[in-house]
Amino acid sequence: MIDHRTLRVALLGAGSVGSQVARLLIERADELEERTGARLELAGIAVRDVDAPRDVALPRELFTTEAHELIVGSDIVIELMGGIEPARTLILDALRSGADVVTGNKALLATHGAEIFDVADQVGASVSYEAAVAAAIPIIRPLKDSLAGDRVDRIFGIVNGTTNYILDRMDKEGAAFDAVLTDAQRLGYAEADPTADVEGHDAAQKAAILASLAFHTNVPLEAVHCEGITGVDADMIENARGAGFVIKLLATCERLPAEGDEPEAISVRVYPALVSREHPLASVHGGNNAVYVEAEAAGPLMFYGAGAGGVQTASAILGDVVSAARRHIAGGVGVGESARGDQPVAPIGRITTRYQITLEVTDEHGVLQTVAGLLAEGGVSVATIEQTLSHDADGASRARLVIGTHRAREQALSDAVARLDASDVVERVVSVLRVEGD
Ligand code: NDP
Ligand code: HSE
């Protein structure tokens, strides 16, 4: 008969994710014991307010505001408070006291990951963070372990559930941005401060984590180009639909080959982009995420599923807890990160993609030629132009041009847009969107 040990588990945070993790640890205690060979005893839950209402009923006596006291003597510490401090200090203290750490905190890992992984290496403990990117979807372990012997060239996809939920409902129902953001918060998708979601910061943190793992390098968060969705309005969604596209917030991490004087580099970027309605990413609805990985030997791989939500994220957290418990039982040091280099991260101007430019122009003879000429000056070639005419209240005629370009360098494109903006024939640059996924 196996002599099962008891492992002391400390939970920091009981919000959308933490409360579900606590419930599952209690409800599935027997199953988890069978799977790990250890009784996982939930020793306590640290929160700010022990009397705050919770999503699930949990024993009152488990709650404490003394997070530091709770982690002392714990075997596994699950950090689900979010933010930088006190999460960083608590995680470092937990590792130094001999605990393995499980966290979903991408904001912390994208900014202080190197420090945390170094300490874990020094003390021989593990830090697991499957939930930090794309919630329930297994993507960290595939990159860290399964694909560690391959060469990843590109990662591309939707990694934020809140913005996908918002854009999807704006597209399907013509819903207003603010109303659907409130729904995303109610569903437990959004960060404590949803600015992180809608401004693209959360996706940028995830992109930095994915690129660091995939390319075995350190990608500082500041090097990630980041644009959010606050500038996306109903008009843009409608125009996109008319042209056969849907707007998605995309994260892309890719290798850029050496070119001329420019060395090989990587590009890590987040922005709203047009995706063909035929593309599989267009079918990623609600709070779901999808991540494509292109590796030299494996070829293209796709990971899809729930990208946010309390119970869905709890699945990834529990998977990491089971691994940490097994490690505790088996002994030995934690599985560390790959040695990481410092590959240069290219500025956004170096990427190449297609673009859709929407302009309001004067309805005069020769305007189309002038616009095409200003684009061609910088080497941006026009693929399609669609013109719609309208009349002002005073009878003046105005034209809206929707221009699709061939692939162009971002720097050439933004220089050309600056020339258009300054030109007499262009009244307004309505929008410039990148077209991705082909
Ligand atoms: P919530 O904001 O819902 O919950 C945070 C919890 O942490 C609350 O219980 C809060 O206590 C507690 N807390 C916060 N600050 C402190 C502090 N200083 N001291 C003690 N307790 C504190 O967050 P989520 O559950 O949504 O997210 C948790 C983490 O998981 C974050 O890092 C997030 O990015 C990540 N994540 C979230 C996903 C999601 O879908 N929600 C998906 C993947 C990852 P109190 O309740 O008393 O206020
Ligand atoms: N706020 C995040 C999102 C939670 O919406 O994707 C999952 O990381």
Short mmCIF file of C-alpha atoms and ligand atoms in Angstrom, two decimals:
data_model
loop_
_atom_site.label_atom_id
_atom_site.label_comp_id
_atom_site.label_asym_id
_atom_site.label_seq_id
_atom_site.Cartn_x
_atom_site.Cartn_y
_atom_site.Cartn_z
CA MET A 1 0.00 0.00 0.00
CA ILE A 2 1.29 3.49 -0.92
CA ASP A 3 2.05 5.70 2.04
CA HIS A 4 0.59 8.95 0.81
CA ARG A 5 2.19 12.15 2.04
CA THR A 6 0.35 15.36 2.72
CA LEU A 7 1.45 18.43 0.79
CA ARG A 8 0.54 21.83 2.15
CA VAL A 9 -0.92 24.12 -0.54
CA ALA A 10 -1.21 27.88 -0.01
CA LEU A 11 -3.52 29.85 -2.28
CA LEU A 12 -2.93 33.59 -2.73
CA GLY A 13 -6.10 35.17 -4.14
CA ALA A 14 -9.72 34.00 -4.38
CA GLY A 15 -11.09 36.08 -7.26
CA SER A 16 -12.45 34.72 -10.55
CA VAL A 17 -9.70 32.10 -10.86
CA GLY A 18 -8.59 31.54 -7.25
CA SER A 19 -12.09 30.79 -5.96
CA GLN A 20 -12.53 28.07 -8.63
CA VAL A 21 -9.10 26.62 -7.86
CA ALA A 22 -10.02 26.44 -4.16
CA ARG A 23 -13.34 24.75 -4.97
CA LEU A 24 -11.70 22.14 -7.21
CA LEU A 25 -8.89 21.44 -4.74
CA ILE A 26 -11.52 20.70 -2.11
CA GLU A 27 -14.04 18.86 -4.30
CA ARG A 28 -11.44 16.74 -6.11
CA ALA A 29 -9.15 16.07 -3.16
CA ASP A 30 -9.47 12.26 -3.49
CA GLU A 31 -8.92 12.21 -7.27
CA LEU A 32 -5.93 14.53 -6.96
CA GLU A 33 -4.47 12.31 -4.27
CA GLU A 34 -4.80 9.29 -6.58
CA ARG A 35 -3.08 11.18 -9.40
CA THR A 36 -0.23 12.66 -7.42
CA GLY A 37 0.35 10.19 -4.61
CA ALA A 38 -0.04 13.05 -2.15
CA ARG A 39 -2.91 14.53 -0.20
CA LEU A 40 -3.13 18.17 -1.32
CA GLU A 41 -4.20 20.02 1.77
CA LEU A 42 -5.49 23.54 1.10
CA ALA A 43 -3.86 25.21 4.09
CA GLY A 44 -5.35 28.66 3.57
CA ILE A 45 -6.37 31.38 1.14
CA ALA A 46 -4.85 34.85 1.39
CA VAL A 47 -7.05 37.74 0.27
CA ARG A 48 -7.43 41.45 1.00
CA ASP A 49 -10.88 41.19 2.55
CA VAL A 50 -11.87 37.92 4.25
CA ASP A 51 -15.53 38.94 4.24
CA ALA A 52 -15.81 39.89 0.56
CA PRO A 53 -18.46 37.95 -1.40
CA ARG A 54 -16.97 35.03 -3.39
CA ASP A 55 -18.08 33.33 -6.62
CA VAL A 56 -18.27 29.99 -4.78
CA ALA A 57 -18.96 29.06 -1.15
CA LEU A 58 -15.68 28.26 0.61
CA PRO A 59 -14.99 27.53 4.30
CA ARG A 60 -14.64 30.87 6.11
CA GLU A 61 -11.81 29.54 8.33
CA LEU A 62 -9.51 29.11 5.31
CA PHE A 63 -9.36 32.84 4.65
CA THR A 64 -6.61 35.10 5.96
CA THR A 65 -5.08 38.46 5.16
CA GLU A 66 -1.63 37.24 6.31
CA ALA A 67 -0.16 36.00 3.03
CA HIS A 68 3.43 35.87 4.33
CA GLU A 69 2.47 33.69 7.29
CA LEU A 70 0.49 31.38 5.01
CA ILE A 71 3.39 30.62 2.67
CA VAL A 72 5.78 29.65 5.47
CA GLY A 73 6.02 25.85 5.52
CA SER A 74 3.97 25.40 2.34
CA ASP A 75 5.04 22.88 -0.31
CA ILE A 76 3.15 24.50 -3.17
CA VAL A 77 2.16 28.16 -3.40
CA ILE A 78 -0.46 29.16 -5.98
CA GLU A 79 -0.32 32.87 -6.75
CA LEU A 80 -3.57 34.24 -8.20
CA MET A 81 -3.59 37.77 -6.84
CA GLY A 82 -2.31 39.42 -10.02
CA GLY A 83 -0.23 42.59 -10.26
CA ILE A 84 3.44 43.09 -9.43
CA GLU A 85 3.58 43.64 -5.67
CA PRO A 86 3.08 41.95 -3.29
CA ALA A 87 2.91 38.99 -5.75
CA ARG A 88 6.61 39.27 -6.68
CA THR A 89 7.89 39.34 -3.11
CA LEU A 90 5.56 36.53 -2.03
CA ILE A 91 6.67 34.31 -4.93
CA LEU A 92 10.36 34.96 -4.23
CA ASP A 93 9.84 34.26 -0.53
CA ALA A 94 7.90 31.08 -1.32
CA LEU A 95 10.69 29.80 -3.61
CA ARG A 96 13.40 30.63 -1.06
CA SER A 97 11.44 28.77 1.60
CA GLY A 98 11.48 25.61 -0.59
CA ALA A 99 8.00 25.76 -2.14
CA ASP A 100 7.16 25.17 -5.80
CA VAL A 101 5.17 28.02 -7.29
CA VAL A 102 2.23 27.97 -9.69
CA THR A 103 1.03 31.29 -11.10
CA GLY A 104 -1.16 32.77 -13.83
CA ASN A 105 0.39 36.20 -13.49
CA LYS A 106 1.60 37.25 -16.94
CA ALA A 107 2.05 40.89 -15.89
CA LEU A 108 4.61 39.75 -13.33
CA LEU A 109 6.34 37.14 -15.51
CA ALA A 110 6.67 39.51 -18.47
CA THR A 111 8.42 42.09 -16.29
CA HIS A 112 10.19 40.10 -13.55
CA GLY A 113 10.30 36.60 -15.05
CA ALA A 114 14.11 36.48 -15.31
CA GLU A 115 14.53 37.30 -11.62
CA ILE A 116 11.93 34.71 -10.56
CA PHE A 117 13.34 31.94 -12.78
CA ASP A 118 16.88 32.68 -11.54
CA VAL A 119 15.84 32.29 -7.91
CA ALA A 120 13.92 29.10 -8.74
CA ASP A 121 17.08 27.71 -10.42
CA GLN A 122 19.25 28.68 -7.46
CA VAL A 123 17.04 26.89 -4.95
CA GLY A 124 16.03 23.99 -7.23
CA ALA A 125 12.31 24.77 -7.15
CA SER A 126 9.86 25.01 -10.04
CA VAL A 127 7.75 27.90 -11.31
CA SER A 128 4.85 26.78 -13.51
CA TYR A 129 2.67 29.21 -15.45
CA GLU A 130 0.52 27.38 -17.99
CA ALA A 131 -2.44 29.66 -17.13
CA ALA A 132 -0.48 32.83 -17.85
CA VAL A 133 -1.01 32.59 -21.62
CA ALA A 134 -4.32 31.64 -23.24
CA ALA A 135 -5.80 30.38 -19.93
CA ALA A 136 -7.05 26.79 -20.40
CA ILE A 137 -5.13 26.14 -23.63
CA PRO A 138 -1.92 24.14 -23.13
CA ILE A 139 0.65 26.32 -24.91
CA ILE A 140 3.43 26.96 -22.38
CA ARG A 141 4.32 23.30 -21.89
CA PRO A 142 4.26 22.52 -25.64
CA LEU A 143 6.70 25.38 -26.25
CA LYS A 144 8.84 24.71 -23.21
CA ASP A 145 9.01 20.92 -23.49
CA SER A 146 7.41 19.33 -26.57
CA LEU A 147 8.91 21.75 -29.10
CA ALA A 148 12.19 22.40 -27.25
CA GLY A 149 14.13 20.36 -29.83
CA ASP A 150 12.54 22.02 -32.85
CA ARG A 151 13.05 25.52 -34.27
CA VAL A 152 9.96 27.71 -33.92
CA ASP A 153 9.73 30.30 -36.70
CA ARG A 154 6.43 31.96 -35.94
CA ILE A 155 3.64 32.18 -33.38
CA PHE A 156 0.51 33.96 -34.38
CA GLY A 157 -2.98 34.23 -32.93
CA ILE A 158 -5.55 35.55 -30.50
CA VAL A 159 -4.30 35.54 -26.91
CA ASN A 160 -6.73 37.85 -25.12
CA GLY A 161 -10.25 36.64 -24.32
CA THR A 162 -11.70 40.00 -23.28
CA THR A 163 -10.89 41.80 -26.53
CA ASN A 164 -11.98 38.83 -28.63
CA TYR A 165 -15.27 38.79 -26.76
CA ILE A 166 -15.73 42.56 -27.29
CA LEU A 167 -14.79 42.56 -31.01
CA ASP A 168 -16.91 39.46 -31.64
CA ARG A 169 -20.03 41.02 -30.15
CA MET A 170 -19.41 44.34 -31.91
CA ASP A 171 -19.15 42.36 -35.16
CA LYS A 172 -22.12 40.03 -34.61
CA GLU A 173 -24.59 42.37 -32.90
CA GLY A 174 -23.27 45.86 -33.53
CA ALA A 175 -22.97 46.03 -29.71
CA ALA A 176 -21.42 49.13 -28.10
CA PHE A 177 -17.84 48.82 -26.81
CA ASP A 178 -18.54 49.90 -23.20
CA ALA A 179 -21.57 47.63 -22.75
CA VAL A 180 -19.72 44.50 -23.87
CA LEU A 181 -16.67 45.36 -21.79
CA THR A 182 -18.95 45.32 -18.72
CA ASP A 183 -20.18 41.86 -19.76
CA ALA A 184 -16.59 40.62 -20.17
CA GLN A 185 -15.86 41.84 -16.63
CA ARG A 186 -18.97 40.10 -15.28
CA LEU A 187 -17.89 36.85 -16.95
CA GLY A 188 -14.52 37.03 -15.17
CA TYR A 189 -12.54 37.49 -18.42
CA ALA A 190 -11.10 40.95 -17.81
CA GLU A 191 -8.10 41.92 -15.69
CA ALA A 192 -8.70 43.77 -12.41
CA ASP A 193 -7.97 46.93 -14.45
CA PRO A 194 -9.46 46.17 -17.90
CA THR A 195 -7.27 48.87 -19.45
CA ALA A 196 -4.64 46.11 -19.62
CA ASP A 197 -6.95 44.14 -21.91
CA VAL A 198 -8.35 46.84 -24.17
CA GLU A 199 -5.04 48.69 -24.63
CA GLY A 200 -3.33 45.42 -25.65
CA HIS A 201 -0.96 45.31 -22.63
CA ASP A 202 -2.19 41.89 -21.48
CA ALA A 203 -1.68 40.44 -24.99
CA ALA A 204 1.75 42.11 -25.17
CA GLN A 205 2.76 40.48 -21.86
CA LYS A 206 1.66 37.11 -23.24
CA ALA A 207 3.50 37.73 -26.52
CA ALA A 208 6.70 38.54 -24.59
CA ILE A 209 6.34 35.26 -22.64
CA LEU A 210 5.62 33.20 -25.78
CA ALA A 211 8.46 34.75 -27.80
CA SER A 212 10.94 34.30 -24.94
CA LEU A 213 10.05 30.61 -24.72
CA ALA A 214 9.80 29.95 -28.44
CA PHE A 215 13.03 31.70 -29.42
CA HIS A 216 14.98 30.89 -26.21
CA THR A 217 15.73 34.53 -25.62
CA ASN A 218 14.79 37.37 -23.28
CA VAL A 219 12.13 39.59 -24.76
CA PRO A 220 11.71 42.70 -22.64
CA LEU A 221 8.11 43.90 -22.48
CA GLU A 222 9.18 47.35 -23.69
CA ALA A 223 10.38 45.79 -26.97
CA VAL A 224 6.89 44.48 -27.81
CA HIS A 225 5.00 46.75 -30.21
CA CYS A 226 1.54 47.19 -28.71
CA GLU A 227 -1.69 48.70 -30.02
CA GLY A 228 -5.07 48.03 -28.39
CA ILE A 229 -8.65 48.06 -29.61
CA THR A 230 -9.93 51.33 -28.15
CA GLY A 231 -9.66 52.97 -31.58
CA VAL A 232 -11.81 50.29 -33.24
CA ASP A 233 -15.30 51.68 -33.85
CA ALA A 234 -18.54 50.45 -35.44
CA ASP A 235 -17.59 52.14 -38.72
CA MET A 236 -14.31 50.18 -38.96
CA ILE A 237 -16.08 46.91 -38.13
CA GLU A 238 -18.69 47.61 -40.81
CA ASN A 239 -16.04 48.51 -43.42
CA ALA A 240 -14.13 45.36 -42.58
CA ARG A 241 -17.26 43.27 -43.01
CA GLY A 242 -17.98 44.93 -46.37
CA ALA A 243 -14.53 43.94 -47.59
CA GLY A 244 -14.84 40.33 -46.35
CA PHE A 245 -12.79 40.78 -43.18
CA VAL A 246 -13.25 40.62 -39.43
CA ILE A 247 -11.13 42.65 -36.96
CA LYS A 248 -9.18 40.60 -34.37
CA LEU A 249 -6.55 41.63 -31.84
CA LEU A 250 -3.56 39.55 -32.94
CA ALA A 251 -0.25 38.75 -31.31
CA THR A 252 2.61 37.80 -33.63
CA CYS A 253 6.09 36.58 -32.71
CA GLU A 254 8.31 35.76 -35.68
CA ARG A 255 11.87 35.45 -36.84
CA LEU A 256 12.95 38.05 -39.41
CA PRO A 257 15.81 36.93 -41.65
CA ALA A 258 18.92 39.08 -42.07
CA GLU A 259 18.42 41.61 -44.89
CA GLY A 260 21.09 43.95 -46.23
CA ASP A 261 22.74 45.60 -43.22
CA GLU A 262 20.01 44.37 -40.90
CA PRO A 263 20.87 41.32 -38.80
CA GLU A 264 18.52 38.40 -38.16
CA ALA A 265 16.07 39.54 -35.48
CA ILE A 266 12.70 38.70 -34.02
CA SER A 267 9.53 40.73 -34.18
CA VAL A 268 7.01 40.66 -31.33
CA ARG A 269 3.87 42.71 -31.83
CA VAL A 270 0.22 43.12 -30.89
CA TYR A 271 -2.36 45.08 -32.86
CA PRO A 272 -5.91 44.88 -34.19
CA ALA A 273 -5.78 43.51 -37.74
CA LEU A 274 -8.07 42.52 -40.57
CA VAL A 275 -8.46 38.76 -40.97
CA SER A 276 -10.33 37.21 -43.89
CA ARG A 277 -13.73 35.78 -42.89
CA GLU A 278 -12.56 32.54 -44.52
CA HIS A 279 -9.55 32.26 -42.15
CA PRO A 280 -9.96 29.87 -39.18
CA LEU A 281 -9.16 32.75 -36.79
CA ALA A 282 -12.37 34.47 -37.92
CA SER A 283 -14.27 31.57 -36.32
CA VAL A 284 -12.73 32.14 -32.89
CA HIS A 285 -15.68 33.59 -31.00
CA GLY A 286 -16.40 34.93 -27.51
CA GLY A 287 -13.68 34.52 -24.88
CA ASN A 288 -11.86 31.85 -26.88
CA ASN A 289 -8.24 32.08 -28.03
CA ALA A 290 -6.34 30.35 -30.84
CA VAL A 291 -2.58 30.18 -31.27
CA TYR A 292 -0.75 28.96 -34.39
CA VAL A 293 2.81 27.76 -34.00
CA GLU A 294 4.96 27.18 -37.08
CA ALA A 295 8.04 25.09 -36.36
CA GLU A 296 10.68 24.00 -38.85
CA ALA A 297 10.30 20.25 -38.38
CA ALA A 298 6.80 19.97 -36.87
CA GLY A 299 5.20 22.28 -39.44
CA PRO A 300 2.07 24.24 -38.49
CA LEU A 301 0.29 23.46 -35.22
CA MET A 302 -2.89 25.02 -33.87
CA PHE A 303 -4.01 25.38 -30.26
CA TYR A 304 -7.59 26.45 -29.57
CA GLY A 305 -9.91 26.80 -26.59
CA ALA A 306 -10.99 28.96 -23.66
CA GLY A 307 -8.66 31.94 -23.36
CA ALA A 308 -10.17 33.42 -20.19
CA GLY A 309 -12.62 32.65 -17.41
CA GLY A 310 -12.34 31.52 -13.81
CA VAL A 311 -13.10 27.81 -14.03
CA GLN A 312 -11.39 27.35 -17.40
CA THR A 313 -8.18 28.93 -16.09
CA ALA A 314 -8.42 26.81 -12.94
CA SER A 315 -7.92 23.75 -15.17
CA ALA A 316 -4.46 24.96 -16.21
CA ILE A 317 -3.59 25.91 -12.63
CA LEU A 318 -4.55 22.47 -11.35
CA GLY A 319 -2.49 20.78 -14.07
CA ASP A 320 0.53 22.71 -12.85
CA VAL A 321 -0.30 21.87 -9.22
CA VAL A 322 -0.40 18.15 -10.08
CA SER A 323 3.04 18.42 -11.78
CA ALA A 324 4.46 20.32 -8.81
CA ALA A 325 3.05 17.72 -6.39
CA ARG A 326 4.53 14.85 -8.42
CA ARG A 327 7.90 16.62 -8.40
CA HIS A 328 7.71 17.02 -4.66
CA ILE A 329 7.02 13.31 -4.26
CA ALA A 330 9.69 12.20 -6.75
CA GLY A 331 12.27 14.69 -5.44
CA GLY A 332 14.95 16.28 -7.61
CA VAL A 333 15.24 19.84 -8.82
CA GLY A 334 12.52 21.61 -10.74
CA VAL A 335 12.53 21.66 -14.54
CA GLY A 336 14.11 25.02 -15.32
CA GLU A 337 13.79 27.29 -18.32
CA SER A 338 16.05 26.95 -21.39
CA ALA A 339 19.21 29.04 -21.27
CA ARG A 340 18.18 32.31 -22.82
CA GLY A 341 20.13 34.52 -25.22
CA ASP A 342 19.54 38.13 -26.14
CA GLN A 343 18.32 38.17 -29.71
CA PRO A 344 17.62 41.65 -31.06
CA VAL A 345 13.94 42.59 -31.27
CA ALA A 346 13.26 44.49 -34.49
CA PRO A 347 11.32 47.78 -34.53
CA ILE A 348 7.82 47.63 -36.02
CA GLY A 349 9.05 49.47 -39.14
CA ARG A 350 10.85 46.32 -40.27
CA ILE A 351 7.81 44.07 -40.63
CA THR A 352 6.14 43.37 -43.94
CA THR A 353 2.42 42.84 -44.38
CA ARG A 354 -0.60 43.96 -46.41
CA TYR A 355 -2.61 47.03 -45.41
CA GLN A 356 -6.06 48.50 -45.84
CA ILE A 357 -6.11 52.31 -45.87
CA THR A 358 -9.41 54.20 -45.67
CA LEU A 359 -9.35 57.85 -46.76
CA GLU A 360 -11.86 60.65 -47.21
CA VAL A 361 -10.83 62.62 -50.26
CA THR A 362 -12.15 65.47 -52.37
CA ASP A 363 -14.21 64.21 -55.30
CA GLU A 364 -12.11 65.78 -58.05
CA HIS A 365 -10.56 64.67 -61.27
CA GLY A 366 -7.11 63.08 -60.80
CA VAL A 367 -7.45 62.31 -57.08
CA LEU A 368 -7.05 58.57 -57.52
CA GLN A 369 -3.90 59.09 -59.54
CA THR A 370 -2.46 61.45 -56.92
CA VAL A 371 -3.20 58.99 -54.09
CA ALA A 372 -1.70 56.02 -55.98
CA GLY A 373 1.33 58.17 -56.85
CA LEU A 374 1.95 59.18 -53.21
CA LEU A 375 1.84 55.51 -52.19
CA ALA A 376 4.06 54.41 -55.09
CA GLU A 377 6.71 57.04 -54.18
CA GLY A 378 7.66 54.94 -51.16
CA GLY A 379 7.31 51.61 -52.94
CA VAL A 380 3.79 50.82 -51.69
CA SER A 381 1.81 49.26 -54.48
CA VAL A 382 -1.98 49.37 -54.69
CA ALA A 383 -3.83 46.05 -55.09
CA THR A 384 -7.45 47.25 -54.90
CA ILE A 385 -9.31 50.56 -54.66
CA GLU A 386 -12.98 50.92 -53.85
CA GLN A 387 -14.64 54.33 -54.05
CA THR A 388 -17.93 55.41 -52.46
CA LEU A 389 -19.39 58.84 -53.22
CA SER A 390 -21.47 60.91 -50.80
CA HIS A 391 -22.84 64.45 -50.62
CA ASP A 392 -22.66 66.90 -47.73
CA ALA A 393 -25.69 68.83 -46.51
CA ASP A 394 -24.40 71.79 -48.57
CA GLY A 395 -24.28 69.59 -51.69
CA ALA A 396 -20.45 69.23 -51.83
CA SER A 397 -19.36 65.90 -53.20
CA ARG A 398 -16.97 63.75 -51.17
CA ALA A 399 -15.40 60.34 -51.80
CA ARG A 400 -14.31 57.60 -49.47
CA LEU A 401 -11.51 55.40 -50.73
CA VAL A 402 -10.76 51.97 -49.33
CA ILE A 403 -7.32 50.97 -50.63
CA GLY A 404 -5.87 47.48 -50.30
CA THR A 405 -2.09 47.33 -50.74
CA HIS A 406 0.24 44.56 -51.77
CA ARG A 407 2.77 43.50 -49.12
CA ALA A 408 4.85 46.47 -48.02
CA ARG A 409 7.33 47.36 -45.31
CA GLU A 410 5.69 49.05 -42.34
CA GLN A 411 8.15 51.96 -42.47
CA ALA A 412 7.41 52.59 -46.17
CA LEU A 413 3.69 52.37 -45.47
CA SER A 414 3.71 54.79 -42.54
CA ASP A 415 5.84 57.28 -44.53
CA ALA A 416 3.36 57.02 -47.40
CA VAL A 417 0.40 57.55 -45.03
CA ALA A 418 2.14 60.67 -43.66
CA ARG A 419 2.44 61.97 -47.26
CA LEU A 420 -1.25 61.25 -47.88
CA ASP A 421 -2.23 63.00 -44.66
CA ALA A 422 -0.30 66.11 -45.71
CA SER A 423 -1.69 66.13 -49.23
CA ASP A 424 -4.35 68.62 -50.41
CA VAL A 425 -6.57 65.94 -51.90
CA VAL A 426 -6.89 63.91 -48.68
CA GLU A 427 -9.37 65.37 -46.21
CA ARG A 428 -8.94 62.66 -43.57
CA VAL A 429 -7.07 59.41 -43.05
CA VAL A 430 -9.96 57.41 -41.54
CA SER A 431 -8.03 54.26 -40.64
CA VAL A 432 -4.99 52.17 -41.47
CA LEU A 433 -5.26 48.48 -40.65
CA ARG A 434 -2.86 45.65 -41.29
CA VAL A 435 -4.21 42.59 -43.09
CA GLU A 436 -2.92 39.36 -41.57
CA GLY A 437 -3.31 35.64 -41.98
CA ASP A 438 -2.49 35.08 -45.64
P1 NDP B 1 -9.29 38.83 -9.43
O1 NDP B 1 -9.05 40.30 -9.47
O2 NDP B 1 -10.65 38.33 -9.69
O3 NDP B 1 -8.85 38.26 -7.99
C1 NDP B 1 -7.69 38.67 -7.33
C2 NDP B 1 -7.69 38.05 -5.93
O4 NDP B 1 -6.44 38.38 -5.32
C3 NDP B 1 -8.78 38.55 -5.01
O5 NDP B 1 -9.27 37.51 -4.25
C4 NDP B 1 -8.07 39.57 -4.12
O6 NDP B 1 -8.57 39.64 -2.79
C5 NDP B 1 -6.67 38.98 -4.06
N1 NDP B 1 -5.67 40.04 -3.87
C6 NDP B 1 -5.35 41.02 -4.73
N2 NDP B 1 -4.39 41.80 -4.20
C7 NDP B 1 -4.10 41.28 -2.99
C8 NDP B 1 -3.20 41.64 -1.94
N3 NDP B 1 -2.43 42.70 -2.05
N4 NDP B 1 -3.18 40.87 -0.84
C9 NDP B 1 -3.98 39.79 -0.70
N5 NDP B 1 -4.86 39.40 -1.66
C10 NDP B 1 -4.91 40.14 -2.79
O7 NDP B 1 -8.23 38.19 -10.44
P2 NDP B 1 -8.40 36.89 -11.36
O8 NDP B 1 -8.80 35.74 -10.52
O9 NDP B 1 -9.19 37.21 -12.56
O10 NDP B 1 -6.89 36.70 -11.88
C11 NDP B 1 -5.88 36.25 -11.01
C12 NDP B 1 -4.58 36.10 -11.80
O11 NDP B 1 -4.78 35.14 -12.84
C13 NDP B 1 -4.10 37.37 -12.49
O12 NDP B 1 -2.70 37.38 -12.53
C14 NDP B 1 -4.66 37.22 -13.90
O13 NDP B 1 -3.91 37.94 -14.86
C15 NDP B 1 -4.50 35.73 -14.10
N6 NDP B 1 -5.38 35.13 -15.08
C16 NDP B 1 -6.71 35.42 -15.08
C17 NDP B 1 -7.55 34.84 -15.99
C18 NDP B 1 -9.00 35.14 -16.02
O14 NDP B 1 -9.67 34.69 -16.96
N7 NDP B 1 -9.55 35.86 -15.06
C19 NDP B 1 -7.03 33.90 -16.99
C20 NDP B 1 -5.61 33.65 -16.90
C21 NDP B 1 -4.82 34.25 -15.98
P3 NDP B 1 -10.04 40.19 -2.45
O15 NDP B 1 -10.97 39.18 -3.06
O16 NDP B 1 -10.14 40.21 -0.98
O17 NDP B 1 -10.12 41.52 -3.10
N1 HSE B 2 -7.82 39.19 -19.08
C1 HSE B 2 -7.30 38.06 -19.75
C2 HSE B 2 -7.99 37.87 -21.07
C3 HSE B 2 -7.45 36.82 -18.90
O1 HSE B 2 -9.05 38.46 -21.28
O2 HSE B 2 -7.48 37.15 -21.92
C4 HSE B 2 -6.76 35.61 -19.50
O3 HSE B 2 -5.39 35.76 -19.47
#
